[in-house]
Short mmCIF file of C-alpha atoms in Angstrom, two decimals:
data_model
loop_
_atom_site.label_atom_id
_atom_site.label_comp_id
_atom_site.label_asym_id
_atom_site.label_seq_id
_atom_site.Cartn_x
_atom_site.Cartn_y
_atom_site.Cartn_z
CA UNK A 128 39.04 -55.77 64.68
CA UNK A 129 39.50 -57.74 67.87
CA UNK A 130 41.82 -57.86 70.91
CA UNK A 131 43.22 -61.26 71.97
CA UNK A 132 45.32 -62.89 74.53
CA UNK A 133 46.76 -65.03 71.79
CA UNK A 134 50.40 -64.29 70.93
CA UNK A 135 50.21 -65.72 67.47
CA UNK A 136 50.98 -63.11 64.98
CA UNK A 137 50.36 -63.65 61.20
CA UNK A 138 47.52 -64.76 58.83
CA UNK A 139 45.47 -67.88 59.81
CA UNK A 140 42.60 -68.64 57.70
CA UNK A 141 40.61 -65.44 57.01
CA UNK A 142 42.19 -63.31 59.85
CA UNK A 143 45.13 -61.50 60.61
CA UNK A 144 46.57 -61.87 64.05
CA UNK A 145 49.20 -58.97 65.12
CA UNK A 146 50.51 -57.18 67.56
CA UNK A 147 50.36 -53.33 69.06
CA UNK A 148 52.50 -52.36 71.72
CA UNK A 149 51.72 -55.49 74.43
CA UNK A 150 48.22 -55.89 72.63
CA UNK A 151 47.32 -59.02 70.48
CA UNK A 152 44.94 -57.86 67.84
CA UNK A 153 42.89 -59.41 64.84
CA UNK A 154 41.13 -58.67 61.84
CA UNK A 155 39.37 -60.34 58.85
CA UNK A 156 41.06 -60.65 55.69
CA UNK A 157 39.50 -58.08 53.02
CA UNK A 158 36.93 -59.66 51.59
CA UNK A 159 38.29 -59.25 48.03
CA UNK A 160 40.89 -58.05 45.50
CA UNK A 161 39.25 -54.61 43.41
CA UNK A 162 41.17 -54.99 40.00
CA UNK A 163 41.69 -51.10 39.43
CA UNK A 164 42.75 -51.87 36.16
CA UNK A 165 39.37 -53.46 34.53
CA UNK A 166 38.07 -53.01 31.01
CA UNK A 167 35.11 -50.57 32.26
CA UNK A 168 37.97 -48.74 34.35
CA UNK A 169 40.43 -48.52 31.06
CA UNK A 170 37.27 -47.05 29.13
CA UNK A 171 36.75 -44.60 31.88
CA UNK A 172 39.80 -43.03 31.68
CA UNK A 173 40.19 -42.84 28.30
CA UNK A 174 36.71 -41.58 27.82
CA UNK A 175 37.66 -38.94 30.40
CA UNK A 176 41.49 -38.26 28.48
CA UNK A 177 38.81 -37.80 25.31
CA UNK A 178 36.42 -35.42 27.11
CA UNK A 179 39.43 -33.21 28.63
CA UNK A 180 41.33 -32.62 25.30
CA UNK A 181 37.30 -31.18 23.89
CA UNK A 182 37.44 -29.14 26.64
CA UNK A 183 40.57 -27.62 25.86
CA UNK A 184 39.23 -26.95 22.24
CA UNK A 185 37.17 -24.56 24.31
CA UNK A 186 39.84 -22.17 25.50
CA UNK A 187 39.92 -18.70 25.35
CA UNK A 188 35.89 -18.65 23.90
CA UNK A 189 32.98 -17.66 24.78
CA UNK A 190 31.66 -21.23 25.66
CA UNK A 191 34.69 -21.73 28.50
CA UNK A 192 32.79 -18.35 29.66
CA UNK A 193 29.23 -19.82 29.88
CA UNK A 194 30.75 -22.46 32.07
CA UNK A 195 32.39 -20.21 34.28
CA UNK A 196 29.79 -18.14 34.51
CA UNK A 197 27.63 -21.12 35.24
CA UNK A 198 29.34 -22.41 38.44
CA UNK A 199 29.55 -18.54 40.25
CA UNK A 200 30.63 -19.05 43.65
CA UNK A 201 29.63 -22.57 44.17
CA UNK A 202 33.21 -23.27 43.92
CA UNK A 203 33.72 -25.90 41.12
CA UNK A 204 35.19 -24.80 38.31
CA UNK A 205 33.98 -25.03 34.95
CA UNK A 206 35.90 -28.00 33.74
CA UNK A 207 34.25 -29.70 36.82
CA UNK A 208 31.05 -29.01 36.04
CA UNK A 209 31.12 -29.82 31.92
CA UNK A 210 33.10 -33.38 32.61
CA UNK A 211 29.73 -33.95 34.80
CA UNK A 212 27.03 -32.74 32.69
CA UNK A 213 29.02 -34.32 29.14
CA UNK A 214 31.67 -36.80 29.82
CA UNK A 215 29.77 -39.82 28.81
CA UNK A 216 28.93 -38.50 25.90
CA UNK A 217 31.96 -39.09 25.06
CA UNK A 218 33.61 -42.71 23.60
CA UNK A 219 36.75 -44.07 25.05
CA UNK A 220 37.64 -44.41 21.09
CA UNK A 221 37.89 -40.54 20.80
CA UNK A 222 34.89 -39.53 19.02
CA UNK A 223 31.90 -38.22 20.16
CA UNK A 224 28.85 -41.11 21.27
CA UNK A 225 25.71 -38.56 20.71
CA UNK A 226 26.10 -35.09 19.35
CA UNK A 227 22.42 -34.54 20.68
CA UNK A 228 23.08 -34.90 24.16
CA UNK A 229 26.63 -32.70 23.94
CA UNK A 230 25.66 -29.45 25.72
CA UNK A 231 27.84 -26.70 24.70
CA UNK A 232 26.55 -24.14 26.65
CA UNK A 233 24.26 -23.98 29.99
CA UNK A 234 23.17 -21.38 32.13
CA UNK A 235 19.58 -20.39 33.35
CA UNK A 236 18.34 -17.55 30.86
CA UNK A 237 15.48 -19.28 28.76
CA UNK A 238 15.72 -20.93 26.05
CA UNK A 239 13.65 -20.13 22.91
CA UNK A 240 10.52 -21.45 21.65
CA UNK A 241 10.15 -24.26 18.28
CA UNK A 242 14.01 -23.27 17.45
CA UNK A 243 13.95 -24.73 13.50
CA UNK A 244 16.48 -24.31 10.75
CA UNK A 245 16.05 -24.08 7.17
CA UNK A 246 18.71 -25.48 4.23
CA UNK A 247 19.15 -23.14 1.05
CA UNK A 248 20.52 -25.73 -2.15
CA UNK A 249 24.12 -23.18 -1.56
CA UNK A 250 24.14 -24.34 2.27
CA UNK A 251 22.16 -20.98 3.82
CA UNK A 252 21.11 -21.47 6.48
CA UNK A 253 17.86 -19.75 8.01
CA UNK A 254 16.93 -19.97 11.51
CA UNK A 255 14.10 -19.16 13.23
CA UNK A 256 12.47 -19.26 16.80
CA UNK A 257 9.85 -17.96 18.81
CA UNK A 258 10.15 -16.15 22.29
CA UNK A 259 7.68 -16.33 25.42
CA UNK A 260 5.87 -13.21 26.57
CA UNK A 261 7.49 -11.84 30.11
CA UNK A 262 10.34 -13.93 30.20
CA UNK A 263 11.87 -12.49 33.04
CA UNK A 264 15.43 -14.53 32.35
CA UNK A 265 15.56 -13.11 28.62
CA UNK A 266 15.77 -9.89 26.78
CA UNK A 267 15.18 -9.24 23.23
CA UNK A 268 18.93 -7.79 23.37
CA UNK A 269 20.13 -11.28 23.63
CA UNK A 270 23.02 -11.98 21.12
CA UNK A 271 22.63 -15.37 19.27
CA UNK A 272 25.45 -17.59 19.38
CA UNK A 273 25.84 -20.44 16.81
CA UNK A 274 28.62 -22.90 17.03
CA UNK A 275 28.89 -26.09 14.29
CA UNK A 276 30.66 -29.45 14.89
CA UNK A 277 31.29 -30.27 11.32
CA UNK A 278 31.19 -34.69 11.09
CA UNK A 279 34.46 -34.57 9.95
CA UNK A 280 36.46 -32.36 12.35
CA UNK A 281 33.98 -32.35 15.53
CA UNK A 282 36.70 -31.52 17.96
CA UNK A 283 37.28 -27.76 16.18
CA UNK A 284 34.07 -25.79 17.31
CA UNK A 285 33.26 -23.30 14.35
CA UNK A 286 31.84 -19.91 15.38
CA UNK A 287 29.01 -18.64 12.59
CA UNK A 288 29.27 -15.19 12.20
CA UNK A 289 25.32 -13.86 12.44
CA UNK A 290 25.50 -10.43 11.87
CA UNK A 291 24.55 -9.38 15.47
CA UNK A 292 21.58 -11.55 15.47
CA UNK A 293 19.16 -11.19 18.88
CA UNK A 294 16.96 -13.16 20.85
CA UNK A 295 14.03 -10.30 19.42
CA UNK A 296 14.66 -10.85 15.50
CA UNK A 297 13.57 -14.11 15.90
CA UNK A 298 15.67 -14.59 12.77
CA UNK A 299 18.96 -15.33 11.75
CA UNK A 300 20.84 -16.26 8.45
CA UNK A 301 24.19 -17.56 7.64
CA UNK A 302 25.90 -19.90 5.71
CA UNK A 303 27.78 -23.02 6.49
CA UNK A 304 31.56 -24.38 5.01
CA UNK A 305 31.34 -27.93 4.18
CA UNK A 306 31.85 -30.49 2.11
CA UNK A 307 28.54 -31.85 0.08
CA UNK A 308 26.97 -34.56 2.33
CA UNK A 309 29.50 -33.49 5.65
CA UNK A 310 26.93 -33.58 8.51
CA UNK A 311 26.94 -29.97 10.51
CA UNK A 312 25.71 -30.35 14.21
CA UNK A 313 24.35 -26.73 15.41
CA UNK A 314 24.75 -25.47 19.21
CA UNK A 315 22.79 -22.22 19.62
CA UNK A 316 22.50 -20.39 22.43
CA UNK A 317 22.06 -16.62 24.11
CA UNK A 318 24.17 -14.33 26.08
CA UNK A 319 23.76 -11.81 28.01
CA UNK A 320 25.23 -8.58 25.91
CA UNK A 321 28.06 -8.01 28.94
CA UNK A 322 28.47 -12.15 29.22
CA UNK A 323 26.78 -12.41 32.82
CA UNK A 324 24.41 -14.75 31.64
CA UNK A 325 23.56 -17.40 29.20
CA UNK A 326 20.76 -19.76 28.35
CA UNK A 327 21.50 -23.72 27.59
CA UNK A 328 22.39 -24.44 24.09
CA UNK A 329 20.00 -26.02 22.26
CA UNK A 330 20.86 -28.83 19.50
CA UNK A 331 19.87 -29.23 15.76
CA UNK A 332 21.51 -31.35 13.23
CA UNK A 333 21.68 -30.37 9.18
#
């Protein structure tokens, strides 16, 4: 912006000449139009309309707790904080991009050692994992949380029931409810036995 003693007063060119109070002012024209309706824009949102409708799949679980939980006092809330860490894994068609990079869970209590899973021929599935000596973020008290994205219905988070499983067994069995050749995408994770911590969920596909 600029102050002139001309008393034209519209656009000429690339600038703007007008008028405050008794002052003759002008300014450059912006130096383009920003579409705010572009294809990249369009896939934003709907990747973000996908993302927030997950989310709410979440509700009243343990896994809307872990994000909670994860944010404290830093004052962003937990959908905040998920939409950063997973929103583009989701697709602006309404599926999800990469199961593998979906965290379910995150937190700072550590994560187990050479997690692996095991397939019986009637869909049991065996589990088993290794934990670091003095591990001062994890207790053998630990529960084990499992959670399966079946291919078919990935937006309905299925809790396994483990029979109390903890971090110490280093073992835990269950069986899964699918259709022959349905793909089941595994979250596991730990919590704290009052909820006040968790540790990141870690991924395996079966």
């Amino acid at each position: 912006m600029a102050i002139t003693n001309s008393t034209i007063q519209g656009k000429v060119g690339n600038a703007i000449f007008y008028r405050v109070g008794r002052t003759s002012r002008v300014r450059s024209m912006p130096a383009g139009y920003l579409d705010a309706n572009t294809l990249q824009q369009q896939e934003n949102r709907s990747r973000l309309r996908v993302a927030t409708r997950f989310y709410q799949c979440l509700a009243e679980t343990v896994l809307r707790d872990a994000w909670k939980v994860a944010v404290g006092e830093s004052g962003v809330n937990g959908f905040n904080f998920f939409m950063k860490v997973n929103m583009m894994v989701f697709r602006p068609d309404g599926k999800i991009g990469d199961f593998s990079r979906l965290q379910l869970a995150v937190g700072m209590m550590q994560k187990v050692d050479h997690l692996a899973a095991m397939v019986g021929d009637d869909d049991t599935v065996t589990l088993t994992w290794e934990n670091g000596p003095n591990l001062p973020s994890a207790r053998v008290d630990d529960s084990l949380v499992v959670v399966v994205l079946y291919g078919n219905r990935s937006f309905t988070p299925v809790f396994v029931e483990i029979n109390g499983a903890t971090r110490g067994d280093g073992k835990a069995t269950f069986r899964l409810e699918r259709k022959r050749g349905t793909a089941a995408h595994l979250y596991c994770f730990f919590r704290e036995k009052e909820g006040k911590a968790y540790s990141g969920s870690q991924y395996i596909r079966i």
